[in-house]
Amino acid sequence: MAELTKIVLSEKDMPTHWYNINADLPAAGVEMAPPLHPGTLQPIGPADLAPLFPMALIAQEVSTERYIEIPDEVQDILKLWRPTPLYRAHRWEKALGTPARIYYKYEGVSPSGSHKTNTAVAQAYYNKQEGITRITTETGAGQWGSALSFACQIFGIECKVYMVKISYEQKPYRKLMMQSWGATVVPSPSDQTNAGRSILAQHPDSTGSLGIAISEAVEEAATRDDTKYALGSVLNHVLLHQTVIGQEVIKQLEVAGADWPDVVVGCTGGGSNFGGFAFPFLRENVINGKSARIVAVEPAAAPSLTRGVYAYDFGDTAAMTPLLKMHTLGHDFVPAPIHAGGLRYHGMSAQISAIKEAGLIEAVAIKQRSVFEAALSFSRSEGILPAPEPSHAIFQTMQEALACKESGEAKTIVFNLCGHGHFDMASYEAYLSGRLSDYEFSEADMKESLAHLPQVA
Amino acid sequence: MAELTKIVLSEKDMPTHWYNINADLPAAGVEMAPPLHPGTLQPIGPADLAPLFPMALIAQEVSTERYIEIPDEVQDILKLWRPTPLYRAHRWEKALGTPARIYYKYEGVSPSGSHKTNTAVAQAYYNKQEGITRITTETGAGQWGSALSFACQIFGIECKVYMVKISYEQKPYRKLMMQSWGATVVPSPSDQTNAGRSILAQHPDSTGSLGIAISEAVEEAATRDDTKYALGSVLNHVLLHQTVIGQEVIKQLEVAGADWPDVVVGCTGGGSNFGGFAFPFLRENVINGKSARIVAVEPAAAPSLTRGVYAYDFGDTAAMTPLLKMHTLGHDFVPAPIHAGGLRYHGMSAQISAIKEAGLIEAVAIKQRSVFEAALSFSRSEGILPAPEPSHAIFQTMQEALACKESGEAKTIVFNLCGHGHFDMASYEAYLSGRLSDYEFSEADMKESLAHLPQVA
């Protein structure tokens, strides 16, 4: 193998700015609808978000500046694991017998094991700057909760995580990781908030959902002066912080002497790993005449981009958050308990939703058994045991590579391996023992929850 | 921070040869005693080892060639994660308030999460070269078993792992990792070997030990023509394969512009991570007049180097393996159930034992509560959650750094962080909940097991 197996950059080559796609959306003909106030259904201003977020993050949420400087202190912390490696999948290509050239970016080297740490550090930093001493959040699969716990620990901020009850019970090691970094972890729904108590009153056995946990974390932040809230995906500033990923990949492909990619693949739940990875490529498509196909891969059990409606909806079950115009299955839709907990969300980032509506990206939805089959195929060649979430991207990459085998084309395919599966081994057991269910989403359930969509004029 | 946080090398800078310390032991005044046959107690020849190991590994076991070339195919696989990063612990130094400069090598980036993968790939390769289609081994904590499962998967070799029963039950995720890579995993003692059946007859409730599991794996390999055996530590060729670690560190310290280290720290169970990390430094001490203190850190529950005798002993409980002259607690000594399963072994590498006898290295033994306290102190600054094994090295590094704080000396300290703790979170739970016992080894038990030492003339 003359060509490198992995392309590593020195931390001196780390991106110094985040890329803000808002700056390029007008040129791409994409229009963003403003967020609305949950009470008045009127467009909100910065002051409406101030109880939840520090002003610096609110400013980033609405900024149209193309490049936003990454503070030195944030860069210093990112250097604990960034730049992350880009791999050429020599062995997997050979195992698949494809002429395609497959590259993958590996974000699993961060302390908490996924890309979530990129924005966790930035968010904790801006909270610290504004004197915040306490942050609440929610976590489903646990990647985001552990990323924020780590970041809060670094900045000496108290961190409280509402963890979806079923994950709390099934993934004790994720919980322990958060506790090891000093966080308080509470199973949600809990009796600590009105939102939690109200759910428990109706459904005492509720195993929770991301939407409920968000309601609890938001309520606590909104009602306590010393506390703000942090979200691990969906919002513009979160996707912004993840753009270090795509920027590094473009530089690494150049170092590798690779062709410009034909296909760029990422999994998508709320959209942060997909956006952070794909937006720098999308800019090249829109502004510099490149033409990579950009493919978002979502689970068949929560197919917001491919099956949801494009409409205003709440981010949480209790209808407390601002409304975003996004692809949604309805804010009280509860996806089936697939193992890719990070992709079990009813809505999609407003930016990605608008970009999808404009036809600038493709989207597919995949059932979980095929996802695990692809994950093992990959791992048995490349070693890394991927989390269930990026295994969706692995599946799609495998389809593209097998199509190349059919056609004889040597396409260049790049995907984002946004986290390892070390805390997801129970899902591998389910797959290996043949107990894994191939959930699909329920059209009937969606119709019911879509009937609860807020009526926006 | 002007100085780099981590020093990464390109895979073009990966060592091309293993360093064989046997070549330099005579100059250091260290004499190695020959291995003995378990039946005759006479020195063994290569033919005696042939039922267990491929000839290429037997040749490496006794080689006195200073540098042994790493086959291209092995190098290509090592490139999936090597060279591994060397970190400067800026944040931990600050948290400790020490003027010391702390560096750590991180081997947790390998597919199976520890340094074990370095030798697993080499051993699987040489077996494959000699037409072997099946390998047995044992595993305690699971690091070695998963490393070998991965390597066998890559080479298409069948892999059977005898896993110490208590680990099999307590660490299902390690088992699943091995199964994900296609290995068969059996709890030991099992009914599949004479050794296992004999233990079960005497102790039906036995939770197993590394010594028993070795007996089972060795017996199966010795009695089946298609099967060889692989060991993850102790033997010369295993330590040899790990010397990529120390060689990389020396190169990385140079890139960092660091001073030559004053102290080099590694944990030690059978000795492979310690040897692989420390031997290249030891060569500089012995041959090139350098003077780093080299410190081996072992658990107080299995203190072979600090409390064992230096004598000929078997490597396994059933007395089936060749005898090595080593520091031993007695081959039927069963260490207390500390969480650092990789350090629960009665004996020590013959090379490290001889080097310790010659006074070329230091050794200390540490109780596990202090070890976890140090692990959390480290993780809360640096992010990485370390396995219990390397946390022994972290503890000792912390002592050295705090001594520097006392004395005001800005020493350079380097330690090997040989694996992550993602599969060891139950041990963190025991620590965080105050349930962790501070086991020490039992002098009385050791006396009894030393009474069973073979009588060598």
PDB file of C-alpha atoms in Angstrom, chain B residues 212-297:
ATOM      1  CA  ILE B 212      -6.111 -22.016  34.764  1.00  0.00           C
ATOM      2  CA  ALA B 213      -7.207 -20.460  31.488  1.00  0.00           C
ATOM      3  CA  ILE B 214      -3.635 -20.730  30.173  1.00  0.00           C
ATOM      4  CA  SER B 215      -3.608 -24.419  31.077  1.00  0.00           C
ATOM      5  CA  GLU B 216      -6.793 -24.957  29.075  1.00  0.00           C
ATOM      6  CA  ALA B 217      -5.640 -23.047  26.010  1.00  0.00           C
ATOM      7  CA  VAL B 218      -2.210 -24.703  26.046  1.00  0.00           C
ATOM      8  CA  GLU B 219      -3.703 -28.173  26.446  1.00  0.00           C
ATOM      9  CA  GLU B 220      -6.008 -27.702  23.488  1.00  0.00           C
ATOM     10  CA  ALA B 221      -3.194 -26.429  21.262  1.00  0.00           C
ATOM     11  CA  ALA B 222      -0.803 -29.191  22.352  1.00  0.00           C
ATOM     12  CA  THR B 223      -3.339 -31.909  21.589  1.00  0.00           C
ATOM     13  CA  ARG B 224      -4.666 -30.679  18.233  1.00  0.00           C
ATOM     14  CA  ASP B 225      -2.557 -30.683  15.088  1.00  0.00           C
ATOM     15  CA  ASP B 226      -4.396 -27.795  13.443  1.00  0.00           C
ATOM     16  CA  THR B 227      -4.117 -25.504  16.455  1.00  0.00           C
ATOM     17  CA  LYS B 228      -1.401 -23.337  17.962  1.00  0.00           C
ATOM     18  CA  TYR B 229      -1.401 -21.219  21.078  1.00  0.00           C
ATOM     19  CA  ALA B 230      -0.794 -17.497  21.543  1.00  0.00           C
ATOM     20  CA  LEU B 231       0.167 -15.651  24.696  1.00  0.00           C
ATOM     21  CA  GLY B 232      -0.428 -11.917  25.199  1.00  0.00           C
ATOM     22  CA  SER B 233       2.420 -11.118  27.572  1.00  0.00           C
ATOM     23  CA  VAL B 234       5.403 -12.535  29.533  1.00  0.00           C
ATOM     24  CA  LEU B 235       7.353 -14.090  26.635  1.00  0.00           C
ATOM     25  CA  ASN B 236      10.312 -12.404  24.935  1.00  0.00           C
ATOM     26  CA  HIS B 237       8.698 -12.272  21.498  1.00  0.00           C
ATOM     27  CA  VAL B 238       5.630 -10.570  22.938  1.00  0.00           C
ATOM     28  CA  LEU B 239       7.674  -7.845  24.623  1.00  0.00           C
ATOM     29  CA  LEU B 240       9.683  -7.556  21.397  1.00  0.00           C
ATOM     30  CA  HIS B 241       6.538  -6.736  19.394  1.00  0.00           C
ATOM     31  CA  GLN B 242       5.628  -4.019  21.872  1.00  0.00           C
ATOM     32  CA  THR B 243       8.874  -2.101  21.416  1.00  0.00           C
ATOM     33  CA  VAL B 244       7.236  -0.038  18.672  1.00  0.00           C
ATOM     34  CA  ILE B 245       5.779   1.902  21.618  1.00  0.00           C
ATOM     35  CA  GLY B 246       9.039   3.045  23.210  1.00  0.00           C
ATOM     36  CA  GLN B 247      10.681   3.697  19.860  1.00  0.00           C
ATOM     37  CA  GLU B 248       7.852   5.996  18.841  1.00  0.00           C
ATOM     38  CA  VAL B 249       7.967   7.814  22.168  1.00  0.00           C
ATOM     39  CA  ILE B 250      11.668   8.595  21.810  1.00  0.00           C
ATOM     40  CA  LYS B 251      11.025  10.023  18.337  1.00  0.00           C
ATOM     41  CA  GLN B 252       8.029  12.023  19.575  1.00  0.00           C
ATOM     42  CA  LEU B 253       9.904  13.518  22.534  1.00  0.00           C
ATOM     43  CA  GLU B 254      12.482  14.701  20.041  1.00  0.00           C
ATOM     44  CA  VAL B 255       9.780  16.289  17.855  1.00  0.00           C
ATOM     45  CA  ALA B 256       8.360  17.945  20.977  1.00  0.00           C
ATOM     46  CA  GLY B 257      11.771  19.348  21.821  1.00  0.00           C
ATOM     47  CA  ALA B 258      11.446  17.722  25.238  1.00  0.00           C
ATOM     48  CA  ASP B 259      14.325  17.037  27.598  1.00  0.00           C
ATOM     49  CA  TRP B 260      15.432  13.452  27.945  1.00  0.00           C
ATOM     50  CA  PRO B 261      13.058  12.017  30.560  1.00  0.00           C
ATOM     51  CA  ASP B 262      14.100  11.853  34.193  1.00  0.00           C
ATOM     52  CA  VAL B 263      11.493   9.211  34.948  1.00  0.00           C
ATOM     53  CA  VAL B 264       9.856   6.559  32.739  1.00  0.00           C
ATOM     54  CA  VAL B 265       6.783   4.861  34.260  1.00  0.00           C
ATOM     55  CA  GLY B 266       4.772   1.831  33.170  1.00  0.00           C
ATOM     56  CA  CYS B 267       2.379  -0.598  34.832  1.00  0.00           C
ATOM     57  CA  THR B 268       3.320  -4.237  34.800  1.00  0.00           C
ATOM     58  CA  GLY B 269       1.415  -7.519  35.031  1.00  0.00           C
ATOM     59  CA  GLY B 270       3.113 -10.019  32.730  1.00  0.00           C
ATOM     60  CA  GLY B 271       5.314  -7.167  31.526  1.00  0.00           C
ATOM     61  CA  SER B 272       4.515  -6.562  27.874  1.00  0.00           C
ATOM     62  CA  ASN B 273       3.378  -2.935  27.930  1.00  0.00           C
ATOM     63  CA  PHE B 274       6.116  -2.085  30.403  1.00  0.00           C
ATOM     64  CA  GLY B 275       8.818  -3.842  28.388  1.00  0.00           C
ATOM     65  CA  GLY B 276       7.665  -2.454  25.061  1.00  0.00           C
ATOM     66  CA  PHE B 277       7.600   1.044  26.442  1.00  0.00           C
ATOM     67  CA  ALA B 278      10.701   0.957  28.653  1.00  0.00           C
ATOM     68  CA  PHE B 279      13.245  -1.226  26.802  1.00  0.00           C
ATOM     69  CA  PRO B 280      14.198   1.400  24.215  1.00  0.00           C
ATOM     70  CA  PHE B 281      14.865   3.801  27.129  1.00  0.00           C
ATOM     71  CA  LEU B 282      16.758   1.107  29.010  1.00  0.00           C
ATOM     72  CA  ARG B 283      19.017   0.665  25.989  1.00  0.00           C
ATOM     73  CA  GLU B 284      19.833   4.375  26.140  1.00  0.00           C
ATOM     74  CA  ASN B 285      20.677   4.019  29.836  1.00  0.00           C
ATOM     75  CA  VAL B 286      22.851   0.959  29.319  1.00  0.00           C
ATOM     76  CA  ILE B 287      24.533   1.718  26.002  1.00  0.00           C
ATOM     77  CA  ASN B 288      24.424   5.483  25.563  1.00  0.00           C
ATOM     78  CA  GLY B 289      25.020   6.729  29.076  1.00  0.00           C
ATOM     79  CA  LYS B 290      21.555   8.184  29.665  1.00  0.00           C
ATOM     80  CA  SER B 291      20.117   7.960  33.151  1.00  0.00           C
ATOM     81  CA  ALA B 292      16.332   7.890  33.215  1.00  0.00           C
ATOM     82  CA  ARG B 293      14.852   6.211  36.268  1.00  0.00           C
ATOM     83  CA  ILE B 294      12.630   3.404  35.003  1.00  0.00           C
ATOM     84  CA  VAL B 295       9.771   2.506  37.331  1.00  0.00           C
ATOM     85  CA  ALA B 296       7.492  -0.539  37.077  1.00  0.00           C
ATOM     86  CA  VAL B 297       4.162  -0.240  38.901  1.00  0.00           C
TER      87      VAL B 297
END
